[in-house]
Coordinates of C-alpha atoms in Angstrom, one line a residue:
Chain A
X176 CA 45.8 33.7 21.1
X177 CA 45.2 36.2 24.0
X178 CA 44.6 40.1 22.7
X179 CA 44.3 41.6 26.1
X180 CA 45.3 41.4 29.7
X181 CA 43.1 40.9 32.2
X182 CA 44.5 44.0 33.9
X183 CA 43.6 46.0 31.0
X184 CA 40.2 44.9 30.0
X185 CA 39.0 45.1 33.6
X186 CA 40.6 48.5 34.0
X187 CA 38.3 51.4 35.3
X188 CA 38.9 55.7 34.9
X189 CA 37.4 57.5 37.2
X190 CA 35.9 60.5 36.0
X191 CA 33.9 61.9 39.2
X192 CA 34.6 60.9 42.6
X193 CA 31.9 57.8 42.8
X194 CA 32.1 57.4 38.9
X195 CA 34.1 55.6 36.5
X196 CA 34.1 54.9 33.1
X197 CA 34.5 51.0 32.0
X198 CA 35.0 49.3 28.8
X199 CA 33.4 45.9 28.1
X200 CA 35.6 43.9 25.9
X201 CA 34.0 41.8 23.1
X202 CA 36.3 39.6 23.5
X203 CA 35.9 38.4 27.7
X204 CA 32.0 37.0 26.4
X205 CA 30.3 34.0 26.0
X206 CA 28.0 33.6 22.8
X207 CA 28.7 37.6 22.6
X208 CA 27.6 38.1 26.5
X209 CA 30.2 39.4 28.4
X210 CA 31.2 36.8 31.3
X211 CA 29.3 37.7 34.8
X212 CA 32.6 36.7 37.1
X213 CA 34.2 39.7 35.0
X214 CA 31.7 42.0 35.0
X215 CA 32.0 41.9 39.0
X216 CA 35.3 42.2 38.7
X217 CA 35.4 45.6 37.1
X218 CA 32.7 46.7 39.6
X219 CA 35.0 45.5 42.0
X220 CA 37.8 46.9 40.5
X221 CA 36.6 50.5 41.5
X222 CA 35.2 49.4 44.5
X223 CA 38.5 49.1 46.1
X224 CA 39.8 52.4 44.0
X225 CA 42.2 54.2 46.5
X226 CA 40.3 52.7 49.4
X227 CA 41.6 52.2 52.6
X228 CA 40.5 48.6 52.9
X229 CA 42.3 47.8 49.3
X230 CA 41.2 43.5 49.0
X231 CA 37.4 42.5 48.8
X232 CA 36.3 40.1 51.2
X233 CA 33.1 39.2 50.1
X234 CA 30.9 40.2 46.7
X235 CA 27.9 39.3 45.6
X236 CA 26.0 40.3 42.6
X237 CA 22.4 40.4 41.3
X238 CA 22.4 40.1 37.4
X239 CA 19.8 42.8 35.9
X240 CA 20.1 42.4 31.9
X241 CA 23.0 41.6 30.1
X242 CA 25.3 44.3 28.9
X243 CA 26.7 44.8 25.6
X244 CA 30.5 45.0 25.1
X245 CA 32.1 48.8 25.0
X246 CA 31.5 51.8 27.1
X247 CA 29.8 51.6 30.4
X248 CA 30.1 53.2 33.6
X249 CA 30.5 52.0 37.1
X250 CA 28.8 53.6 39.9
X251 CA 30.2 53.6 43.8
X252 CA 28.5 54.3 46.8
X253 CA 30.4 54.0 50.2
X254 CA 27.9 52.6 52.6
X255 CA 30.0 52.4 56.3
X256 CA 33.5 52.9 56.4
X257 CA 35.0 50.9 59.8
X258 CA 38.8 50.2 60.7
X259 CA 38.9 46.6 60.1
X260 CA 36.2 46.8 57.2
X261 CA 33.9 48.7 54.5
X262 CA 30.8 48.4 52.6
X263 CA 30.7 49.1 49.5
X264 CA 27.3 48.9 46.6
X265 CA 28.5 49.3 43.2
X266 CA 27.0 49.0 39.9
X267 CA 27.6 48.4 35.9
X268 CA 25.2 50.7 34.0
X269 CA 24.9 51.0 29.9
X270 CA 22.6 53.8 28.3
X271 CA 21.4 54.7 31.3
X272 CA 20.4 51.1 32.7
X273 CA 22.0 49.0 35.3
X274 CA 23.3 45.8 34.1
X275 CA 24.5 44.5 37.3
X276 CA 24.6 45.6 40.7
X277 CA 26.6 44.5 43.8
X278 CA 27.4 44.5 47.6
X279 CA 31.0 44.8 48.7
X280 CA 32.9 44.2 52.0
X281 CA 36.2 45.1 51.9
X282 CA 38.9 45.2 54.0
X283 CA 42.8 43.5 53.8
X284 CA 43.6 39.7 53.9
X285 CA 46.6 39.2 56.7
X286 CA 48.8 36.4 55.0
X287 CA 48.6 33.2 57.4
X288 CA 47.7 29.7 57.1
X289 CA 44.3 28.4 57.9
X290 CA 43.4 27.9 61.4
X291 CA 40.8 24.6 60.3
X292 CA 39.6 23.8 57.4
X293 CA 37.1 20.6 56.7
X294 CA 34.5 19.5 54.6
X295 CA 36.1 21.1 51.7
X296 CA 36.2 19.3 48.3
X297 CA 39.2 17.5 47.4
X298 CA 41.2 19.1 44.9
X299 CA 43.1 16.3 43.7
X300 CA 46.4 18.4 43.3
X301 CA 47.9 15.2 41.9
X302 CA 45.9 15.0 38.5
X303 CA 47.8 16.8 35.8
X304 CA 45.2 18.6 33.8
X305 CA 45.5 18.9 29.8
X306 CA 42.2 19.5 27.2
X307 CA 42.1 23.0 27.1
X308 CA 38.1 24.1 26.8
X309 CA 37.8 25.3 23.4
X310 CA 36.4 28.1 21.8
X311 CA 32.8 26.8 20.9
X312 CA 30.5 24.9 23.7
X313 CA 29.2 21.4 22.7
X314 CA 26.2 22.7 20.8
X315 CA 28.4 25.5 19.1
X316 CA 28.1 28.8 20.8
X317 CA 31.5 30.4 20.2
X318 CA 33.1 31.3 23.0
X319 CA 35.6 33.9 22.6
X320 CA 36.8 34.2 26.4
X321 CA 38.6 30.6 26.0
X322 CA 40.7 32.7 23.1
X323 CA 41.6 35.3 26.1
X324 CA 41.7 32.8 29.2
X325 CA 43.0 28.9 29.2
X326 CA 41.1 26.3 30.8
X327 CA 42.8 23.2 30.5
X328 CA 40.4 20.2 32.2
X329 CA 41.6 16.8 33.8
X330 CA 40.8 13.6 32.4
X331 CA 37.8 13.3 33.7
X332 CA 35.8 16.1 33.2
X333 CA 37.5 16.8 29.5
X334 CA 35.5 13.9 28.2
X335 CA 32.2 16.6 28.8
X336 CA 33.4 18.2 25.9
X337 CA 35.1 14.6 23.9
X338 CA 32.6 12.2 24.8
X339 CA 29.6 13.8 26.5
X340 CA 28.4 14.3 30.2
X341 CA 29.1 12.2 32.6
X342 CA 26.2 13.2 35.0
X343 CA 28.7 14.0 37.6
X344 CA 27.8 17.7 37.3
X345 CA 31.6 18.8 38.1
X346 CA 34.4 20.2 36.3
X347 CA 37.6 20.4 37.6
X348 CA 40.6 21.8 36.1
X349 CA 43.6 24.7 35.8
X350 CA 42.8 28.4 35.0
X351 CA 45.4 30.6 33.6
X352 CA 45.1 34.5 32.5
X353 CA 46.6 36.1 29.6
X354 CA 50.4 35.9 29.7
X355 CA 50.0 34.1 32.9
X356 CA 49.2 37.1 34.8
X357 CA 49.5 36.6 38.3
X358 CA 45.5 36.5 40.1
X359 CA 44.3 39.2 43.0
X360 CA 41.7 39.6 44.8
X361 CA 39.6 41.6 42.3
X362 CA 40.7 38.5 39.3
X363 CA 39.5 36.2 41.9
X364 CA 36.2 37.3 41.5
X365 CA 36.4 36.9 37.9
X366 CA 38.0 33.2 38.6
X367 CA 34.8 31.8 40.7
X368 CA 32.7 32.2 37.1
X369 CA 35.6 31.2 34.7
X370 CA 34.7 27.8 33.9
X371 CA 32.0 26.5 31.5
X372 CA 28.6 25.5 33.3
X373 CA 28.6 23.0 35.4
X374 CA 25.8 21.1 34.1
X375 CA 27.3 21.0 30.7
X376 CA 28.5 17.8 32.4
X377 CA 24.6 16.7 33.2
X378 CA 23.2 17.5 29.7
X379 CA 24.2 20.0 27.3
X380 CA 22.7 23.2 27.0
X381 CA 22.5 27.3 25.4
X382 CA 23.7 29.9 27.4
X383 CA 23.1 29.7 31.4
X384 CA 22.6 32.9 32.9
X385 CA 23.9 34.0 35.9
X386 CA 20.9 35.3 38.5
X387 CA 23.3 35.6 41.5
X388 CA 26.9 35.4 42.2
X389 CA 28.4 35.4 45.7
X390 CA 32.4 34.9 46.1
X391 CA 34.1 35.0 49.4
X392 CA 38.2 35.9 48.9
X393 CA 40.0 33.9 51.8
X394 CA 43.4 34.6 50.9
X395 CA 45.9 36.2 48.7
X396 CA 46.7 33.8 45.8
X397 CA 50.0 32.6 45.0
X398 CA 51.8 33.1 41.5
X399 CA 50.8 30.3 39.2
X400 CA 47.6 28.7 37.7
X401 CA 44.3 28.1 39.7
X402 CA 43.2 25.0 40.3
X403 CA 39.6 25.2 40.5
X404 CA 36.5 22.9 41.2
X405 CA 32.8 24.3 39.7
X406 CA 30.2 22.6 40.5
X407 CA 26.4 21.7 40.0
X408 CA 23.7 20.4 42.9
X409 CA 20.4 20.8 42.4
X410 CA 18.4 21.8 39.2
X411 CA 15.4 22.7 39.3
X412 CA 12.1 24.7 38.4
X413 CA 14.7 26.1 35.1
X414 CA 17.2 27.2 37.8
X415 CA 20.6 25.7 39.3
X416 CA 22.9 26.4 41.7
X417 CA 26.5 25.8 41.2
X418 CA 29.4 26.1 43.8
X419 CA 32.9 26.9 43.4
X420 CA 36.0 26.5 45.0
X421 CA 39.7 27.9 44.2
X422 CA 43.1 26.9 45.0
X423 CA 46.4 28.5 44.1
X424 CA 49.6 26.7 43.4
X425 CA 50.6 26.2 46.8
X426 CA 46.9 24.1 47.3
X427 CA 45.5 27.0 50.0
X428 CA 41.5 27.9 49.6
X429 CA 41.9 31.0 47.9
X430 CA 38.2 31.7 46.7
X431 CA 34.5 30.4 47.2
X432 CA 31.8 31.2 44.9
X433 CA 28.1 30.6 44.6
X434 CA 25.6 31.7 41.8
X435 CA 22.1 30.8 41.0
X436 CA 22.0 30.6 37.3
X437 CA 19.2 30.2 34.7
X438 CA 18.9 27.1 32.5
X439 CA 16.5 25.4 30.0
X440 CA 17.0 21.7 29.9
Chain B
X82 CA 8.3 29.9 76.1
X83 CA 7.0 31.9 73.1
X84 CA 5.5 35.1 73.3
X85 CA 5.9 36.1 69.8
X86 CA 5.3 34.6 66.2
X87 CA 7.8 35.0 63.1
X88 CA 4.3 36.5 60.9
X89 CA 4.1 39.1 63.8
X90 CA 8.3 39.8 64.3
X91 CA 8.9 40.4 60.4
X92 CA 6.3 42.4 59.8
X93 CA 6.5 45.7 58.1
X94 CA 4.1 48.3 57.5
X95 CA 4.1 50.6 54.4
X96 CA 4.3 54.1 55.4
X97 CA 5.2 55.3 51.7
X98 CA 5.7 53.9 48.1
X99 CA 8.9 52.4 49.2
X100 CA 9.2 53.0 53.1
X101 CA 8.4 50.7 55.7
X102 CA 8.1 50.5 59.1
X103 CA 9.8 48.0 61.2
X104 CA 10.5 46.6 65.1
X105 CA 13.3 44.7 65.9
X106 CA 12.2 42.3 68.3
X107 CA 14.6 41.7 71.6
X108 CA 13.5 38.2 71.8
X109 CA 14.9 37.1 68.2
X110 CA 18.7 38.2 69.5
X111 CA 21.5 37.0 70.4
X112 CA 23.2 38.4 73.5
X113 CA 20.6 41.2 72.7
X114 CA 22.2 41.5 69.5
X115 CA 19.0 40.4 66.7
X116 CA 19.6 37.4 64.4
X117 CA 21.2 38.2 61.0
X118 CA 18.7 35.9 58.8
X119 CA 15.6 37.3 60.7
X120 CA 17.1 40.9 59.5
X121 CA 17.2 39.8 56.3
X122 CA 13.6 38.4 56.2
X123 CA 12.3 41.6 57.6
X124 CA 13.7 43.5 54.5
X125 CA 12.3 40.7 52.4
X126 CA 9.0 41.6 53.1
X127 CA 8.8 44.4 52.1
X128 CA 10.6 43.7 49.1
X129 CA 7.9 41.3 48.1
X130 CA 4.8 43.2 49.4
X131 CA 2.1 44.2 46.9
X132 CA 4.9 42.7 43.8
X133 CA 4.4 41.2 40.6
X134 CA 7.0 38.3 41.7
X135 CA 5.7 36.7 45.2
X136 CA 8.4 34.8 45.8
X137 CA 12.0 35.7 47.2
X138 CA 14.4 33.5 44.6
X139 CA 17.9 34.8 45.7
X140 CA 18.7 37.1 48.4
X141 CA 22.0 38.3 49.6
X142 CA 22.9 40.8 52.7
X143 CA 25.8 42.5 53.4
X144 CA 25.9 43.7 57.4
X145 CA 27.1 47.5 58.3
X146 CA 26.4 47.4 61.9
X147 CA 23.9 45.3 64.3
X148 CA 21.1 47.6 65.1
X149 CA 19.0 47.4 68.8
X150 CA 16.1 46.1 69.0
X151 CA 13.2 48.7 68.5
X152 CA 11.6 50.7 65.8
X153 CA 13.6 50.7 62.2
X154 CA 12.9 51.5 59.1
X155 CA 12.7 48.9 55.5
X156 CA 13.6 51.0 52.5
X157 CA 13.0 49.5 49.1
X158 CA 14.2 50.0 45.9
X159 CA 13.4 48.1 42.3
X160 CA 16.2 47.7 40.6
X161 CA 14.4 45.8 37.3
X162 CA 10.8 44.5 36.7
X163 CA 11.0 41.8 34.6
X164 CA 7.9 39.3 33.5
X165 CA 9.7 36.4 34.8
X166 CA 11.7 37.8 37.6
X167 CA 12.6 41.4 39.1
X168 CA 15.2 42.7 41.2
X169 CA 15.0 44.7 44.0
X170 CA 17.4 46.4 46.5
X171 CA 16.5 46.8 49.7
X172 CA 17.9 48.4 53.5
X173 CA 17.2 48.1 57.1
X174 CA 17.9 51.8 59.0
X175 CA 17.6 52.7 62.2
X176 CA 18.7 56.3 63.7
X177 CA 19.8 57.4 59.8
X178 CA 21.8 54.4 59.7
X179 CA 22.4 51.6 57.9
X180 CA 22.2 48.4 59.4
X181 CA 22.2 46.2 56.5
X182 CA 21.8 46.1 52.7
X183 CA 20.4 43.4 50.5
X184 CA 19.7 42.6 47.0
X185 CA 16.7 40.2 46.3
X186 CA 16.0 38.5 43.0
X187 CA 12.2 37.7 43.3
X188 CA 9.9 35.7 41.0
X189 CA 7.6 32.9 41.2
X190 CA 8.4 29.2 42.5
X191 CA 6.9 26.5 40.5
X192 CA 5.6 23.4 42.5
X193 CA 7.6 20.4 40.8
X194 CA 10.1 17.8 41.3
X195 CA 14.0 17.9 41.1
X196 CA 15.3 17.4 37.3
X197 CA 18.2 16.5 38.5
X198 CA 20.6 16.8 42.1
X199 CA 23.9 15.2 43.4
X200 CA 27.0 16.5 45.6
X201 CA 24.4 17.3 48.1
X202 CA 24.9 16.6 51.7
X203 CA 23.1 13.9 53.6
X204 CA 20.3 14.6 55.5
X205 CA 20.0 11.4 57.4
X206 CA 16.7 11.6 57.6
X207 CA 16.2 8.7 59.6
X208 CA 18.5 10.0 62.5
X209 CA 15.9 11.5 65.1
X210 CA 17.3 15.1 66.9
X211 CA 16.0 14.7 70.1
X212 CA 18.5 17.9 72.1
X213 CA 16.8 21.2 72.7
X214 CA 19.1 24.1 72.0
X215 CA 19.2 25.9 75.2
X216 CA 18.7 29.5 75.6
X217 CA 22.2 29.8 76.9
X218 CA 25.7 29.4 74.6
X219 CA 29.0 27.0 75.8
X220 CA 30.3 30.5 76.8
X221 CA 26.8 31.7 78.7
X222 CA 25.7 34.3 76.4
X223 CA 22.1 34.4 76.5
X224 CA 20.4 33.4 72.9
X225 CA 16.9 34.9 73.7
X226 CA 15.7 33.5 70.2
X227 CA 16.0 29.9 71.5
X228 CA 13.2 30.6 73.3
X229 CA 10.7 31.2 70.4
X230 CA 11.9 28.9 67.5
X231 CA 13.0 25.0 68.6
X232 CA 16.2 23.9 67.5
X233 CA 16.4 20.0 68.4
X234 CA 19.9 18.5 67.3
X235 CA 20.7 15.0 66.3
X236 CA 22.6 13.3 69.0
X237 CA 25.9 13.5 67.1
X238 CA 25.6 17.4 67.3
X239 CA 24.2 17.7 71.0
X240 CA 27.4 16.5 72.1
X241 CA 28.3 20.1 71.1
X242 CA 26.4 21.0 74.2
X243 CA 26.3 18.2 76.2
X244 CA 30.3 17.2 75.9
X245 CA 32.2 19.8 74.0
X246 CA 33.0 20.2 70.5
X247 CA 34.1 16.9 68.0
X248 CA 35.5 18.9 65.5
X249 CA 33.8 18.1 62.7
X250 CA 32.6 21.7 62.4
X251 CA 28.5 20.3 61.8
X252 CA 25.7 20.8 63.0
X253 CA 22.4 18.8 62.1
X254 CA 18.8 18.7 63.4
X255 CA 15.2 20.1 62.9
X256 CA 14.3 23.9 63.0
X257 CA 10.5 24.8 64.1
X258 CA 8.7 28.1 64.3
X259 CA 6.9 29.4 67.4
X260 CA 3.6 27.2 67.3
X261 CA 4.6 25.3 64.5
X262 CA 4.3 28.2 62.0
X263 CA 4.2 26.7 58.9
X264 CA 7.8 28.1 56.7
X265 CA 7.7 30.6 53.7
X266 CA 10.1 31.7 51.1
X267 CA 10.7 34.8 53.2
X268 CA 10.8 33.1 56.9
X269 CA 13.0 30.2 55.0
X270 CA 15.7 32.9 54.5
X271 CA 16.0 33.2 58.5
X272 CA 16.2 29.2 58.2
X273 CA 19.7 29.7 56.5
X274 CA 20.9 31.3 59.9
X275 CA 19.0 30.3 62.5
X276 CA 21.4 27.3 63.7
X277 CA 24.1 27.8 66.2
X278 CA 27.3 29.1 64.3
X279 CA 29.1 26.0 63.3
X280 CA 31.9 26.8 65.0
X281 CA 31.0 25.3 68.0
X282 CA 31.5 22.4 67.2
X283 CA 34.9 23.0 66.3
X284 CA 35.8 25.9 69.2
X285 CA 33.6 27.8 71.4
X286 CA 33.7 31.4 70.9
X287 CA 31.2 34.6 71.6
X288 CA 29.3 36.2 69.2
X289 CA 30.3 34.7 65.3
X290 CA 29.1 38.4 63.4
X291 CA 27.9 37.9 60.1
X292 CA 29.0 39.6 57.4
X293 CA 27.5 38.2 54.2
X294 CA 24.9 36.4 54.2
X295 CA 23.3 34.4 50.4
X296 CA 20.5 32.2 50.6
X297 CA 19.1 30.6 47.6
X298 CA 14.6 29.3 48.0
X299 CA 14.7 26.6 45.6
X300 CA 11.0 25.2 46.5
X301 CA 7.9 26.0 48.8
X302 CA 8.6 24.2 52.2
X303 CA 5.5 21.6 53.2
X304 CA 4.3 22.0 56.4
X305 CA 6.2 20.3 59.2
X306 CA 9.7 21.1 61.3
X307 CA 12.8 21.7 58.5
X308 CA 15.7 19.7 58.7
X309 CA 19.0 21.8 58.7
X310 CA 22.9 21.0 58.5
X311 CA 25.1 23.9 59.2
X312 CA 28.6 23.4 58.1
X313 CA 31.5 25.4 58.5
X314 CA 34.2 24.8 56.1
X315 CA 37.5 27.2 56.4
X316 CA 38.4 29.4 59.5
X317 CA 41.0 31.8 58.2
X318 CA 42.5 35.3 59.6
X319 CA 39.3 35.8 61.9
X320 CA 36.9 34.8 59.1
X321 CA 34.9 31.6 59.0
X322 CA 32.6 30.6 55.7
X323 CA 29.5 29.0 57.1
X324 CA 27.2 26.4 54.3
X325 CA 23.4 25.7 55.4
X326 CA 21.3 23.6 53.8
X327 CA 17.6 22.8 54.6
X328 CA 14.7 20.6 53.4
X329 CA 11.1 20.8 54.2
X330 CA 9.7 17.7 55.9
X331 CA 8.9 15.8 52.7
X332 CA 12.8 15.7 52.4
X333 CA 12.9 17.8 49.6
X334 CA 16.0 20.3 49.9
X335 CA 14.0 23.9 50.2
X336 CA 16.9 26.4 50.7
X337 CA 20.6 26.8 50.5
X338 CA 22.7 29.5 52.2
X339 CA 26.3 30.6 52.5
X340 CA 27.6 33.3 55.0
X341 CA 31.2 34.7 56.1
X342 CA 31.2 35.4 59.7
X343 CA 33.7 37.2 61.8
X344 CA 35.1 34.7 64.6
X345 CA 37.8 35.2 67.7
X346 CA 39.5 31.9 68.3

């Protein structure tokens, strides 16, 4: 059962005017690595610190080494400040050595339905998800973050973890925080790198590092769980690239992520 | 015709440990405005030059403000040097301003076949583009750049120019360098953003800004024209997310990218 919020364990102080002091739960980490999606987020989470643009439009992060959970500290640096938008670089340093960096544009969502849309997977709103990812991957890495989040799968893609892959390369499923706290734009972030690997439906595998992350926020999310579709293409030369997309309750795009991740097959 | 080459355009020229000089060509612009990806590659070479790690792996670019064509400067910063990869931050100035800022993850890319890909999109590599890309937009801004690369479009995505949009929000064809310049790591992250926006085929519009721009190299490119589709997916509150995908004339897919533009409808 949930210990923390994700409010609280993604919570920055600021102790300077571009520095803040961060604490890395133990418990938001995969095989003891704390989850990339949430490190951005509490990068991002000062990023838009009593801002004038207060919702992040776009992030994307380069993964350096993997931090330990506890202290660490984020550093912000303002790199334009417009009307309609900013540009913010932020990074996640521990003892002195930057764990992650990242590019931020920020500005405020306007609430408003899409103007087009296409081309966009189909999230097959009428499938009523129910395995809930457990705490230990196929070939037993714990995985305390299931503990703190709730990913309950559909059908389909729960038989990755009952049966074995499918060779699909796609999970789809519900996200829930702690408590059910409602998402934001900052949790978003965090949402785009929730779900297990992707290619644990292709074959199963150790831990799969996250190189890159890119995530675009395109709208405030509604109260409620995510829907959300991650999703492997192409694997190759020990590297993969996975896409995902987010929905809220209602069914609107909220999020789009990217990430180029690490994996030995 | 072309007077330039993309070797000569996105050169830089070291002019300290970590400073380089630049110049922005006018002829890769758009409504004098230079091309986002060819931006980016200028940066990347100097984030590669005289490296461990050849190859550009990962790349993303946030965009502060479009600078003029002209002198610039490329400064470089590494982030990480790793055995197997390094990271390495790097920002185009001009006037004691930034223009843009991007992260690189760089490395080395092994020659090698696919282990696995699916949920790609179709190439239809047996469609032939035949439509030159005139120098001129549906709205008559003059696209200088379309005078040194050759963009030829399938027929299905001509119609953007020949009879309006279709709405599908695609377009597919070839992409070739001045003089058939054979592609690179660095010249295939201009490849991500070389195409018309998307858009166009949905609505035409002026000048689609970007503002985040990810590419992903996932191979050397053979020799030969690339073959690029150029998607958009969501318009929504003057934003549009933009996919690109491109494979090397062999067929094998080279490059991904993902940007979020700024669009008037």
């Amino acid at each position: 059962m949930s210990t923390t919020t994700f409010a609280a364990v993604s919570a920055v102080k600021r102790r300077s005017p571009d520095g803040f002091d961060a604490d890395i739960s133990p418990q938001w980490t995969i095989g003891g690595k704390p989850n990339g999606g949430y490190l951005l987020s509490l990068i991002a989470r000062a990023a838009v610190a009593e801002r004038e643009h207060p919702d992040v439009l776009a992030a994307s992060a380069h993964y350096l080494r993997s931090p330990d959970p506890g202290p660490a500290e984020v550093e912000i640096e303002t790199l334009r400040t417009g009307r309609g938008s900013s540009q913010v670089r932020g990074r996640l340093v521990q003892n002195g050595k930057t764990a992650v960096e990242a590019l931020f544009t920020v500005g405020t969502l306007a609430e408003g339905e899409p103007y087009w849309q296409d081309g966009l997977p189909d999230p097959r709103l009428d499938v009523e998800p129910s395995f809930r990812v457990p705490g230990t991957t196929p070939l037993g890495l714990p995985v305390a973050i299931m503990d703190e989040i709730e990913i309950r799968l559909d059908p389909d893609s729960a038989r990755v973890f009952t049966d074995g892959p499918s060779g699909r390369g796609e999970l789809l499923g519900h996200l829930t925080l702690p408590g059910g706290e409602p998402f934001d734009p900052v949790s978003l972030l965090f949402a785009v790198d929730a779900f297990p690997p992707a290619t644990f439906d292709i074959s199963p595998s150790g831990w799969v590092p996250t190189l890159e992350l890119t995530a675009y926020v395109r709208a405030h999310p509604a109260p409620g769980p995510l829907r959300v579709q991650h999703r492997a293409h192409l694997i190759t030369d020990g590297r993969v690239d996975e896409s995902c997309h987010v929905w809220d309750s209602t069914g609107k795009l909220v999020a789009q992520g990217t990430q180029l991740a690490g994996i030995r097959l």
